[in-house]
PDB file of C-alpha atoms and ligand atoms in Angstrom:
ATOM      1  CA  MET A 501      22.850 -24.758   1.179  1.00 68.00           C
ATOM      2  CA  SER A 502      19.247 -23.500   1.353  1.00 88.00           C
ATOM      3  CA  GLN A 503      18.102 -27.111   1.939  1.00 94.00           C
ATOM      4  CA  LYS A 504      20.421 -27.084   4.981  1.00 96.00           C
ATOM      5  CA  LEU A 505      18.652 -23.954   6.190  1.00 96.00           C
ATOM      6  CA  ILE A 506      15.244 -25.579   5.671  1.00 97.00           C
ATOM      7  CA  ASP A 507      16.458 -28.620   7.650  1.00 97.00           C
ATOM      8  CA  ALA A 508      17.852 -26.466  10.473  1.00 97.00           C
ATOM      9  CA  ILE A 509      14.518 -24.644  10.826  1.00 97.00           C
ATOM     10  CA  THR A 510      12.338 -27.745  10.628  1.00 96.00           C
ATOM     11  CA  GLU A 511      14.628 -29.508  13.131  1.00 96.00           C
ATOM     12  CA  MET A 512      14.317 -26.436  15.403  1.00 95.00           C
ATOM     13  CA  ARG A 513      18.080 -25.772  15.454  1.00 96.00           C
ATOM     14  CA  GLU A 514      17.869 -21.993  15.812  1.00 95.00           C
ATOM     15  CA  GLU A 515      21.599 -21.329  16.213  1.00 96.00           C
ATOM     16  CA  ASP A 516      22.421 -23.349  13.093  1.00 96.00           C
ATOM     17  CA  ALA A 517      19.635 -21.615  11.188  1.00 97.00           C
ATOM     18  CA  LEU A 518      21.099 -18.196  11.996  1.00 97.00           C
ATOM     19  CA  LYS A 519      24.626 -19.352  11.170  1.00 97.00           C
ATOM     20  CA  LEU A 520      23.462 -20.757   7.818  1.00 97.00           C
ATOM     21  CA  THR A 521      21.560 -17.545   7.052  1.00 97.00           C
ATOM     22  CA  ASN A 522      24.753 -15.552   7.523  1.00 96.00           C
ATOM     23  CA  GLU A 523      26.742 -18.041   5.440  1.00 96.00           C
ATOM     24  CA  LEU A 524      24.174 -17.892   2.640  1.00 96.00           C
ATOM     25  CA  LEU A 525      24.292 -14.078   2.643  1.00 94.00           C
ATOM     26  CA  ASP A 526      28.104 -14.105   2.613  1.00 94.00           C
ATOM     27  CA  SER A 527      28.106 -16.475  -0.345  1.00 95.00           C
ATOM     28  CA  GLY A 528      25.914 -14.035  -2.280  1.00 93.00           C
ATOM     29  CA  ALA A 529      22.418 -15.506  -1.795  1.00 94.00           C
ATOM     30  CA  SER A 530      19.671 -12.891  -2.010  1.00 91.00           C
ATOM     31  CA  PRO A 531      17.530 -12.142   1.072  1.00 91.00           C
ATOM     32  CA  SER A 532      14.413 -12.992  -0.956  1.00 88.00           C
ATOM     33  CA  ASP A 533      15.790 -16.477  -1.787  1.00 91.00           C
ATOM     34  CA  ILE A 534      16.487 -16.980   1.918  1.00 94.00           C
ATOM     35  CA  LEU A 535      12.926 -15.876   2.735  1.00 92.00           C
ATOM     36  CA  GLY A 536      11.723 -18.408   0.149  1.00 91.00           C
ATOM     37  CA  ALA A 537      13.598 -21.179   1.989  1.00 94.00           C
ATOM     38  CA  CYS A 538      12.055 -19.996   5.280  1.00 95.00           C
ATOM     39  CA  LYS A 539       8.588 -20.180   3.744  1.00 91.00           C
ATOM     40  CA  ASP A 540       9.257 -23.786   2.642  1.00 94.00           C
ATOM     41  CA  ALA A 541      10.370 -24.632   6.192  1.00 96.00           C
ATOM     42  CA  MET A 542       7.264 -22.982   7.681  1.00 95.00           C
ATOM     43  CA  ASP A 543       5.091 -24.997   5.292  1.00 93.00           C
ATOM     44  CA  VAL A 544       6.697 -28.217   6.564  1.00 96.00           C
ATOM     45  CA  ILE A 545       6.109 -27.210  10.198  1.00 96.00           C
ATOM     46  CA  GLY A 546       2.543 -26.147   9.354  1.00 95.00           C
ATOM     47  CA  GLN A 547       1.838 -29.527   7.734  1.00 96.00           C
ATOM     48  CA  ARG A 548       3.248 -31.351  10.771  1.00 97.00           C
ATOM     49  CA  PHE A 549       0.950 -29.279  12.974  1.00 96.00           C
ATOM     50  CA  GLU A 550      -2.006 -30.154  10.746  1.00 94.00           C
ATOM     51  CA  CYS A 551      -1.335 -33.898  11.082  1.00 96.00           C
ATOM     52  CA  GLY A 552      -0.741 -33.741  14.809  1.00 96.00           C
ATOM     53  CA  GLU A 553       3.036 -34.261  14.612  1.00 96.00           C
ATOM     54  CA  ALA A 554       3.809 -30.749  15.888  1.00 95.00           C
ATOM     55  CA  PHE A 555       2.083 -28.571  18.452  1.00 95.00           C
ATOM     56  CA  ILE A 556       1.733 -24.917  19.493  1.00 95.00           C
ATOM     57  CA  PRO A 557       5.207 -24.736  21.129  1.00 95.00           C
ATOM     58  CA  GLU A 558       6.764 -25.830  17.810  1.00 95.00           C
ATOM     59  CA  LEU A 559       4.738 -23.195  15.930  1.00 95.00           C
ATOM     60  CA  MET A 560       5.899 -20.609  18.445  1.00 95.00           C
ATOM     61  CA  LEU A 561       9.528 -21.643  18.167  1.00 95.00           C
ATOM     62  CA  ALA A 562       9.253 -21.597  14.369  1.00 94.00           C
ATOM     63  CA  GLY A 563       7.834 -18.080  14.629  1.00 93.00           C
ATOM     64  CA  GLU A 564      10.726 -17.002  16.859  1.00 94.00           C
ATOM     65  CA  MET A 565      13.294 -18.455  14.441  1.00 95.00           C
ATOM     66  CA  MET A 566      11.623 -16.666  11.562  1.00 93.00           C
ATOM     67  CA  THR A 567      11.752 -13.359  13.459  1.00 93.00           C
ATOM     68  CA  ALA A 568      15.435 -13.901  14.278  1.00 95.00           C
ATOM     69  CA  ILE A 569      16.246 -14.677  10.623  1.00 96.00           C
ATOM     70  CA  THR A 570      14.426 -11.590   9.343  1.00 93.00           C
ATOM     71  CA  GLY A 571      16.434  -9.613  11.928  1.00 93.00           C
ATOM     72  CA  VAL A 572      19.601 -10.810  10.158  1.00 94.00           C
ATOM     73  CA  LEU A 573      18.203 -10.093   6.679  1.00 93.00           C
ATOM     74  CA  LYS A 574      16.885  -6.590   7.373  1.00 89.00           C
ATOM     75  CA  PRO A 575      20.218  -4.725   7.549  1.00 89.00           C
ATOM     76  CA  ARG A 576      21.285  -6.345   4.252  1.00 87.00           C
ATOM     77  CA  MET A 577      18.043  -5.305   2.618  1.00 85.00           C
ATOM     78  CA  GLU A 578      18.368  -1.774   3.950  1.00 83.00           C
ATOM     79  CA  GLU A 579      21.474  -1.364   1.817  1.00 79.00           C
ATOM     80  CA  GLU A 580      19.151  -1.364  -1.194  1.00 74.00           C
ATOM     81  CA  ALA A 581      16.622   1.075   0.293  1.00 75.00           C
ATOM     82  CA  SER A 582      14.995   3.647  -1.961  1.00 73.00           C
ATOM     83  CA  ALA A 583      15.146   7.332  -1.007  1.00 75.00           C
ATOM     84  CA  GLU A 584      12.183   8.175  -3.247  1.00 79.00           C
ATOM     85  CA  LYS A 585       8.839   8.707  -1.449  1.00 82.00           C
ATOM     86  CA  LEU A 586       6.034   6.976  -3.277  1.00 92.00           C
ATOM     87  CA  GLY A 587       2.903   7.174  -1.113  1.00 95.00           C
ATOM     88  CA  LYS A 588       1.165   5.994   2.026  1.00 97.00           C
ATOM     89  CA  VAL A 589       0.060   2.448   2.789  1.00 98.00           C
ATOM     90  CA  VAL A 590      -1.973   1.154   5.739  1.00 98.00           C
ATOM     91  CA  VAL A 591      -1.209  -2.477   6.636  1.00 98.00           C
ATOM     92  CA  GLY A 592      -2.567  -4.835   9.269  1.00 98.00           C
ATOM     93  CA  THR A 593      -3.443  -8.430  10.094  1.00 98.00           C
ATOM     94  CA  VAL A 594      -7.218  -8.699  10.037  1.00 98.00           C
ATOM     95  CA  GLN A 595      -9.540  -9.270  12.977  1.00 98.00           C
ATOM     96  CA  GLY A 596      -9.239 -12.643  14.718  1.00 98.00           C
ATOM     97  CA  ASP A 597      -5.769 -13.366  13.343  1.00 98.00           C
ATOM     98  CA  ILE A 598      -2.519 -12.753  15.246  1.00 98.00           C
ATOM     99  CA  HIS A 599       0.068 -13.981  12.688  1.00 97.00           C
ATOM    100  CA  ASP A 600       2.384 -11.028  12.221  1.00 95.00           C
ATOM    101  CA  ILE A 601       5.758 -12.256  10.963  1.00 94.00           C
ATOM    102  CA  ALA A 602       4.737 -12.105   7.286  1.00 95.00           C
ATOM    103  CA  LYS A 603       2.899  -8.802   7.772  1.00 97.00           C
ATOM    104  CA  ASP A 604       6.047  -7.337   9.353  1.00 95.00           C
ATOM    105  CA  ILE A 605       8.105  -8.433   6.335  1.00 94.00           C
ATOM    106  CA  VAL A 606       5.564  -6.825   3.993  1.00 96.00           C
ATOM    107  CA  CYS A 607       5.696  -3.558   6.004  1.00 96.00           C
ATOM    108  CA  PHE A 608       9.475  -3.603   6.035  1.00 91.00           C
ATOM    109  CA  MET A 609       9.733  -4.194   2.280  1.00 91.00           C
ATOM    110  CA  LEU A 610       7.197  -1.455   1.502  1.00 95.00           C
ATOM    111  CA  ASP A 611       9.106   0.930   3.748  1.00 92.00           C
ATOM    112  CA  LEU A 612      12.424   0.028   2.094  1.00 88.00           C
ATOM    113  CA  ASN A 613      10.900   0.687  -1.291  1.00 89.00           C
ATOM    114  CA  GLY A 614       9.822   4.211  -0.462  1.00 92.00           C
ATOM    115  CA  PHE A 615       6.335   3.856   1.033  1.00 96.00           C
ATOM    116  CA  GLU A 616       5.223   5.521   4.244  1.00 96.00           C
ATOM    117  CA  VAL A 617       3.684   2.599   6.118  1.00 97.00           C
ATOM    118  CA  THR A 618       1.192   2.720   8.977  1.00 98.00           C
ATOM    119  CA  ASP A 619       1.337  -0.703  10.617  1.00 98.00           C
ATOM    120  CA  LEU A 620      -1.844  -1.354  12.593  1.00 98.00           C
ATOM    121  CA  GLY A 621      -0.554  -4.599  14.091  1.00 98.00           C
ATOM    122  CA  VAL A 622      -2.679  -7.719  14.485  1.00 98.00           C
ATOM    123  CA  ASP A 623      -6.345  -8.534  15.139  1.00 98.00           C
ATOM    124  CA  VAL A 624      -7.369  -5.268  13.516  1.00 98.00           C
ATOM    125  CA  PRO A 625     -11.127  -4.620  13.237  1.00 98.00           C
ATOM    126  CA  PRO A 626     -12.517  -3.228   9.945  1.00 98.00           C
ATOM    127  CA  GLU A 627     -13.413   0.122  11.504  1.00 98.00           C
ATOM    128  CA  LYS A 628      -9.797   0.673  12.578  1.00 98.00           C
ATOM    129  CA  PHE A 629      -8.671   0.318   8.948  1.00 98.00           C
ATOM    130  CA  VAL A 630     -11.348   2.794   7.844  1.00 98.00           C
ATOM    131  CA  GLU A 631     -10.413   5.304  10.561  1.00 98.00           C
ATOM    132  CA  THR A 632      -6.691   5.105   9.741  1.00 98.00           C
ATOM    133  CA  VAL A 633      -7.203   5.422   5.982  1.00 98.00           C
ATOM    134  CA  LYS A 634      -9.238   8.584   6.627  1.00 98.00           C
ATOM    135  CA  GLU A 635      -6.647   9.971   9.063  1.00 98.00           C
ATOM    136  CA  THR A 636      -3.601   9.305   6.892  1.00 97.00           C
ATOM    137  CA  GLY A 637      -5.168   9.834   3.470  1.00 97.00           C
ATOM    138  CA  ALA A 638      -3.498   6.585   2.340  1.00 98.00           C
ATOM    139  CA  LYS A 639      -4.616   5.346  -1.068  1.00 98.00           C
ATOM    140  CA  ILE A 640      -3.383   1.776  -0.539  1.00 98.00           C
ATOM    141  CA  VAL A 641      -4.340  -0.813   2.089  1.00 98.00           C
ATOM    142  CA  GLY A 642      -2.682  -4.197   2.688  1.00 98.00           C
ATOM    143  CA  LEU A 643      -4.582  -6.890   4.562  1.00 98.00           C
ATOM    144  CA  SER A 644      -2.716  -9.875   5.920  1.00 98.00           C
ATOM    145  CA  GLY A 645      -4.210 -13.109   7.232  1.00 98.00           C
ATOM    146  CA  PHE A 646      -3.110 -16.703   7.742  1.00 98.00           C
ATOM    147  CA  LEU A 647      -6.237 -18.396   8.992  1.00 98.00           C
ATOM    148  CA  THR A 648      -9.226 -19.646   7.027  1.00 97.00           C
ATOM    149  CA  LEU A 649     -11.090 -17.659   9.674  1.00 97.00           C
ATOM    150  CA  ALA A 650      -9.461 -14.520   8.283  1.00 98.00           C
ATOM    151  CA  PHE A 651     -11.382 -14.675   4.988  1.00 98.00           C
ATOM    152  CA  ASP A 652     -14.588 -13.161   6.368  1.00 98.00           C
ATOM    153  CA  PRO A 653     -12.893 -10.369   8.344  1.00 98.00           C
ATOM    154  CA  MET A 654     -10.991  -9.538   5.123  1.00 98.00           C
ATOM    155  CA  LYS A 655     -14.247  -9.422   3.204  1.00 98.00           C
ATOM    156  CA  ASP A 656     -15.818  -7.255   5.946  1.00 98.00           C
ATOM    157  CA  THR A 657     -12.822  -4.900   5.897  1.00 98.00           C
ATOM    158  CA  VAL A 658     -13.013  -4.459   2.122  1.00 98.00           C
ATOM    159  CA  ALA A 659     -16.769  -3.808   2.431  1.00 98.00           C
ATOM    160  CA  ALA A 660     -16.268  -1.314   5.291  1.00 98.00           C
ATOM    161  CA  ILE A 661     -13.669   0.649   3.293  1.00 98.00           C
ATOM    162  CA  LYS A 662     -15.988   0.823   0.268  1.00 97.00           C
ATOM    163  CA  ALA A 663     -19.014   1.663   2.458  1.00 97.00           C
ATOM    164  CA  ALA A 664     -17.086   4.590   3.958  1.00 98.00           C
ATOM    165  CA  GLY A 665     -16.943   6.092   0.451  1.00 97.00           C
ATOM    166  CA  LEU A 666     -13.217   5.354   0.061  1.00 96.00           C
ATOM    167  CA  GLU A 667     -13.709   3.800  -3.366  1.00 91.00           C
ATOM    168  CA  ASP A 668     -10.446   5.175  -4.747  1.00 96.00           C
ATOM    169  CA  VAL A 669      -8.466   3.219  -2.141  1.00 98.00           C
ATOM    170  CA  LYS A 670      -6.795   0.120  -3.585  1.00 98.00           C
ATOM    171  CA  ILE A 671      -6.757  -2.983  -1.402  1.00 98.00           C
ATOM    172  CA  MET A 672      -4.318  -5.877  -1.618  1.00 98.00           C
ATOM    173  CA  ILE A 673      -4.461  -9.048   0.404  1.00 98.00           C
ATOM    174  CA  GLY A 674      -1.986 -11.816   1.198  1.00 98.00           C
ATOM    175  CA  GLY A 675      -0.936 -14.507   3.667  1.00 97.00           C
ATOM    176  CA  GLY A 676      -0.651 -18.292   3.866  1.00 91.00           C
ATOM    177  CA  GLN A 677      -4.098 -19.479   2.778  1.00 90.00           C
ATOM    178  CA  ILE A 678      -4.917 -16.525   0.545  1.00 97.00           C
ATOM    179  CA  ASP A 679      -5.118 -16.941  -3.224  1.00 97.00           C
ATOM    180  CA  GLU A 680      -6.928 -15.525  -6.243  1.00 98.00           C
ATOM    181  CA  ASN A 681     -10.216 -17.239  -5.253  1.00 98.00           C
ATOM    182  CA  ILE A 682     -10.132 -15.560  -1.857  1.00 98.00           C
ATOM    183  CA  ARG A 683      -9.385 -12.239  -3.540  1.00 98.00           C
ATOM    184  CA  GLU A 684     -12.552 -12.686  -5.547  1.00 98.00           C
ATOM    185  CA  TYR A 685     -14.508 -13.706  -2.431  1.00 98.00           C
ATOM    186  CA  THR A 686     -13.351 -10.676  -0.434  1.00 98.00           C
ATOM    187  CA  GLY A 687     -13.713  -8.160  -3.267  1.00 98.00           C
ATOM    188  CA  ALA A 688     -10.125  -6.918  -2.777  1.00 98.00           C
ATOM    189  CA  ASP A 689      -8.352  -5.391  -5.781  1.00 98.00           C
ATOM    190  CA  ALA A 690      -5.379  -7.732  -5.826  1.00 98.00           C
ATOM    191  CA  TYR A 691      -3.707 -10.719  -4.212  1.00 98.00           C
ATOM    192  CA  GLY A 692       0.035 -10.736  -3.612  1.00 98.00           C
ATOM    193  CA  ARG A 693       2.000 -13.926  -3.067  1.00 96.00           C
ATOM    194  CA  ASP A 694       4.872 -12.354  -1.133  1.00 94.00           C
ATOM    195  CA  ALA A 695       6.363  -9.082   0.058  1.00 94.00           C
ATOM    196  CA  MET A 696       7.904  -8.368  -3.353  1.00 92.00           C
ATOM    197  CA  ALA A 697       4.462  -8.750  -4.924  1.00 96.00           C
ATOM    198  CA  ALA A 698       3.108  -6.303  -2.331  1.00 97.00           C
ATOM    199  CA  VAL A 699       5.779  -3.791  -3.389  1.00 95.00           C
ATOM    200  CA  ALA A 700       5.064  -4.331  -7.103  1.00 96.00           C
ATOM    201  CA  LEU A 701       1.315  -3.819  -6.578  1.00 98.00           C
ATOM    202  CA  ALA A 702       1.829  -0.708  -4.463  1.00 98.00           C
ATOM    203  CA  LYS A 703       4.205   0.752  -7.064  1.00 96.00           C
ATOM    204  CA  ASP A 704       1.618   0.104  -9.763  1.00 97.00           C
ATOM    205  CA  TRP A 705      -1.010   1.973  -7.769  1.00 97.00           C
ATOM    206  CA  ALA A 706       1.194   4.825  -6.469  1.00 92.00           C
TER     207      ALA A 706
HETATM  208  C1  B12 B1248       4.417 -19.405  13.016  1.00 81.25           C
HETATM  209  C2  B12 B1248       2.951 -19.809  13.007  1.00 81.25           C
HETATM  210  C3  B12 B1248       2.177 -19.441  14.127  1.00 81.25           C
HETATM  211  C4  B12 B1248       2.713 -18.539  15.250  1.00 81.25           C
HETATM  212  C5  B12 B1248       2.660 -17.086  14.711  1.00 81.25           C
HETATM  213  C6  B12 B1248       3.745 -16.207  15.283  1.00 81.25           C
HETATM  214  C7  B12 B1248       3.684 -14.808  14.712  1.00 81.25           C
HETATM  215  N1  B12 B1248       4.175 -13.899  15.522  1.00 81.25           N
HETATM  216  O1  B12 B1248       3.228 -14.558  13.604  1.00 81.25           O
HETATM  217  C8  B12 B1248       1.689 -18.806  16.402  1.00 81.25           C
HETATM  218  C9  B12 B1248       2.243 -19.887  17.309  1.00 81.25           C
HETATM  219  C10 B12 B1248       1.295 -17.593  17.243  1.00 81.25           C
HETATM  220  C11 B12 B1248       0.502 -19.379  15.612  1.00 81.25           C
HETATM  221  C12 B12 B1248      -0.780 -19.463  16.159  1.00 81.25           C
HETATM  222  C13 B12 B1248      -1.837 -20.103  15.518  1.00 81.25           C
HETATM  223  N2  B12 B1248      -1.808 -20.757  14.356  1.00 81.25           N
HETATM  224 CO1  B12 B1248      -0.315 -20.614  13.120  1.00 81.25          CO
HETATM  225  N3  B12 B1248       1.087 -20.927  11.986  1.00 81.25           N
HETATM  226  C14 B12 B1248       2.383 -20.533  11.907  1.00 81.25           C
HETATM  227  C15 B12 B1248       3.108 -21.056  10.645  1.00 81.25           C
HETATM  228  C16 B12 B1248       3.936 -22.294  11.022  1.00 81.25           C
HETATM  229  C17 B12 B1248       4.014 -20.070   9.929  1.00 81.25           C
HETATM  230  C18 B12 B1248       3.382 -18.726   9.555  1.00 81.25           C
HETATM  231  C19 B12 B1248       4.475 -17.743   9.163  1.00 81.25           C
HETATM  232  O2  B12 B1248       4.815 -16.837   9.921  1.00 81.25           O
HETATM  233  N4  B12 B1248       5.103 -17.948   7.998  1.00 81.25           N
HETATM  234  C20 B12 B1248       6.250 -17.172   7.552  1.00 81.25           C
HETATM  235  C21 B12 B1248       5.905 -16.149   6.475  1.00 81.25           C
HETATM  236  C22 B12 B1248       7.057 -15.219   6.258  1.00 81.25           C
HETATM  237  O3  B12 B1248       5.594 -16.871   5.325  1.00 81.25           O
HETATM  238  P1  B12 B1248       5.014 -16.382   3.945  1.00 81.25           P
HETATM  239  O4  B12 B1248       3.634 -16.896   3.806  1.00 81.25           O
HETATM  240  O5  B12 B1248       6.012 -16.723   2.907  1.00 81.25           O
HETATM  241  O6  B12 B1248       4.914 -14.779   4.001  1.00 81.25           O
HETATM  242  C23 B12 B1248       4.665 -14.047   2.798  1.00 81.25           C
HETATM  243  C24 B12 B1248       3.213 -14.068   2.319  1.00 81.25           C
HETATM  244  O7  B12 B1248       2.349 -14.599   3.250  1.00 81.25           O
HETATM  245  C25 B12 B1248       2.929 -12.621   1.937  1.00 81.25           C
HETATM  246  N5  B12 B1248       1.944 -11.849   2.711  1.00 81.25           N
HETATM  247  C26 B12 B1248       1.582 -11.935   3.997  1.00 81.25           C
HETATM  248  N6  B12 B1248       0.719 -10.957   4.319  1.00 81.25           N
HETATM  249  C27 B12 B1248       0.523 -10.232   3.203  1.00 81.25           C
HETATM  250  C28 B12 B1248      -0.262  -9.112   2.967  1.00 81.25           C
HETATM  251  C29 B12 B1248      -0.290  -8.556   1.695  1.00 81.25           C
HETATM  252  C30 B12 B1248      -1.104  -7.348   1.453  1.00 81.25           C
HETATM  253  C31 B12 B1248       0.476  -9.136   0.639  1.00 81.25           C
HETATM  254  C32 B12 B1248       0.393  -8.583  -0.710  1.00 81.25           C
HETATM  255  C33 B12 B1248       1.274 -10.262   0.890  1.00 81.25           C
HETATM  256  C34 B12 B1248       1.297 -10.791   2.164  1.00 81.25           C
HETATM  257  O8  B12 B1248       4.182 -11.924   2.098  1.00 81.25           O
HETATM  258  C35 B12 B1248       4.923 -12.588   3.105  1.00 81.25           C
HETATM  259  C36 B12 B1248       6.385 -12.182   3.060  1.00 81.25           C
HETATM  260  O9  B12 B1248       6.991 -12.482   1.805  1.00 81.25           O
HETATM  261  C37 B12 B1248       1.868 -21.415   9.747  1.00 81.25           C
HETATM  262  C38 B12 B1248       2.114 -22.474   8.666  1.00 81.25           C
HETATM  263  C39 B12 B1248       2.358 -21.889   7.290  1.00 81.25           C
HETATM  264  N7  B12 B1248       2.591 -22.759   6.354  1.00 81.25           N
HETATM  265  O10 B12 B1248       2.303 -20.705   7.045  1.00 81.25           O
HETATM  266  C40 B12 B1248       0.810 -21.811  10.785  1.00 81.25           C
HETATM  267  C41 B12 B1248      -0.684 -21.688  10.460  1.00 81.25           C
HETATM  268  C42 B12 B1248      -0.973 -20.410   9.679  1.00 81.25           C
HETATM  269  N8  B12 B1248      -1.335 -21.581  11.828  1.00 81.25           N
HETATM  270  C43 B12 B1248      -2.406 -22.243  11.906  1.00 81.25           C
HETATM  271  C44 B12 B1248      -3.220 -22.319  13.086  1.00 81.25           C
HETATM  272  C45 B12 B1248      -4.396 -23.271  13.047  1.00 81.25           C
HETATM  273  C46 B12 B1248      -2.923 -21.543  14.209  1.00 81.25           C
HETATM  274  C47 B12 B1248      -3.759 -21.472  15.511  1.00 81.25           C
HETATM  275  C48 B12 B1248      -5.291 -21.413  15.317  1.00 81.25           C
HETATM  276  C49 B12 B1248      -3.348 -22.671  16.384  1.00 81.25           C
HETATM  277  C50 B12 B1248      -4.146 -22.814  17.660  1.00 81.25           C
HETATM  278  N9  B12 B1248      -4.886 -23.915  17.725  1.00 81.25           N
HETATM  279  O11 B12 B1248      -4.118 -21.976  18.529  1.00 81.25           O
HETATM  280  C51 B12 B1248      -3.214 -20.167  16.141  1.00 81.25           C
HETATM  281  C52 B12 B1248      -4.023 -18.940  15.648  1.00 81.25           C
HETATM  282  C53 B12 B1248      -4.029 -17.788  16.544  1.00 81.25           C
HETATM  283  C54 B12 B1248      -4.729 -16.607  15.860  1.00 81.25           C
HETATM  284  N10 B12 B1248      -5.883 -16.215  16.364  1.00 81.25           N
HETATM  285  O12 B12 B1248      -4.237 -16.075  14.897  1.00 81.25           O
HETATM  286  C55 B12 B1248      -2.790 -22.933  10.612  1.00 81.25           C
HETATM  287  C56 B12 B1248      -3.958 -22.228   9.895  1.00 81.25           C
HETATM  288  C57 B12 B1248      -4.909 -23.245   9.284  1.00 81.25           C
HETATM  289  C58 B12 B1248      -6.140 -22.626   8.708  1.00 81.25           C
HETATM  290  N11 B12 B1248      -6.582 -23.212   7.616  1.00 81.25           N
HETATM  291  O13 B12 B1248      -6.699 -21.683   9.199  1.00 81.25           O
HETATM  292  C59 B12 B1248      -1.415 -22.957   9.834  1.00 81.25           C
HETATM  293  C60 B12 B1248      -1.545 -22.885   8.307  1.00 81.25           C
HETATM  294  C61 B12 B1248      -0.702 -24.290  10.242  1.00 81.25           C
HETATM  295  C62 B12 B1248      -1.396 -25.490   9.664  1.00 81.25           C
HETATM  296  N12 B12 B1248      -0.985 -25.967   8.498  1.00 81.25           N
HETATM  297  O14 B12 B1248      -2.323 -25.997  10.279  1.00 81.25           O
HETATM  298  N13 B12 B1248       0.863 -19.790  14.409  1.00 81.25           N
END
């Protein structure tokens, strides 16, 4: 069934994709498995874009489908929300990058799991992160980025947070192209593969 969902997304059949999402949920599939299928579909569309078989409108439509699917998943996930308050987290997509679907999922999952999240949105300059960490007193920061061009702004943001004397603030990074090597390059404290990893890291640090 999740292959059918992947096919519906990659063939840009939004209505079918939403119908299949609901069917998967009704048959007991977990929202995180459905998100996994969406990621696989996005990877296919991304690869097509890379080889010139898909273009910006397809990326945009894929983004819209992804937003619609997360809209269906959110109420189901809310049923498992935690009432416990664990701490504050500042999250944003770094400067120069406007991909926000994944960042929104990370914010939503942190919120569900008891964190007070300040979502700075997209294209966030390093100084905005610093200012917000100071204002909120958050001890955890999450940086999201999907572009290769996001590596340096991530590195600059980590450096700006440290330079502001906020050494006790833990920084996690994530997003499409990010991996352990990029974590090392940026000087961040941890890399998280998905929103559940973001929650696990934040819980470890709370
Ligand atoms: C949809 C999409 C878009 C949409 C974005 C819509 C939106 N509102 O976000 C639009 C059309 C706007 C777009 C624009 C562009 N895009 Co684009 N886009 C994609 C696509 C297909 C999917 C991204 C996505 O949303 N995935 C869905 C999420 C849910 O997937 P996920 O990774 O599983 O999410 C999890 C993790 O990432 C993790 N995570 C994310 N953030 C964080 C943070 C922390 C702290 C942690 C712990 C975890 C974490 O948790 C998430 C949830 O579980 C990708 C391809 C791909 N394979 O990703 C290309 C892709 C990222 N785009 C790409 C490009 C090139 C562009 C453009 C430059 C195109 C252009 N020429 O204009 C512009 C960039 C504009 C800019 N300045 O940012 C390239 C980047 C290549 C590169 N090496 O830099 C990709 C990889 C496509 C490709 N293969 O070529 N894009």
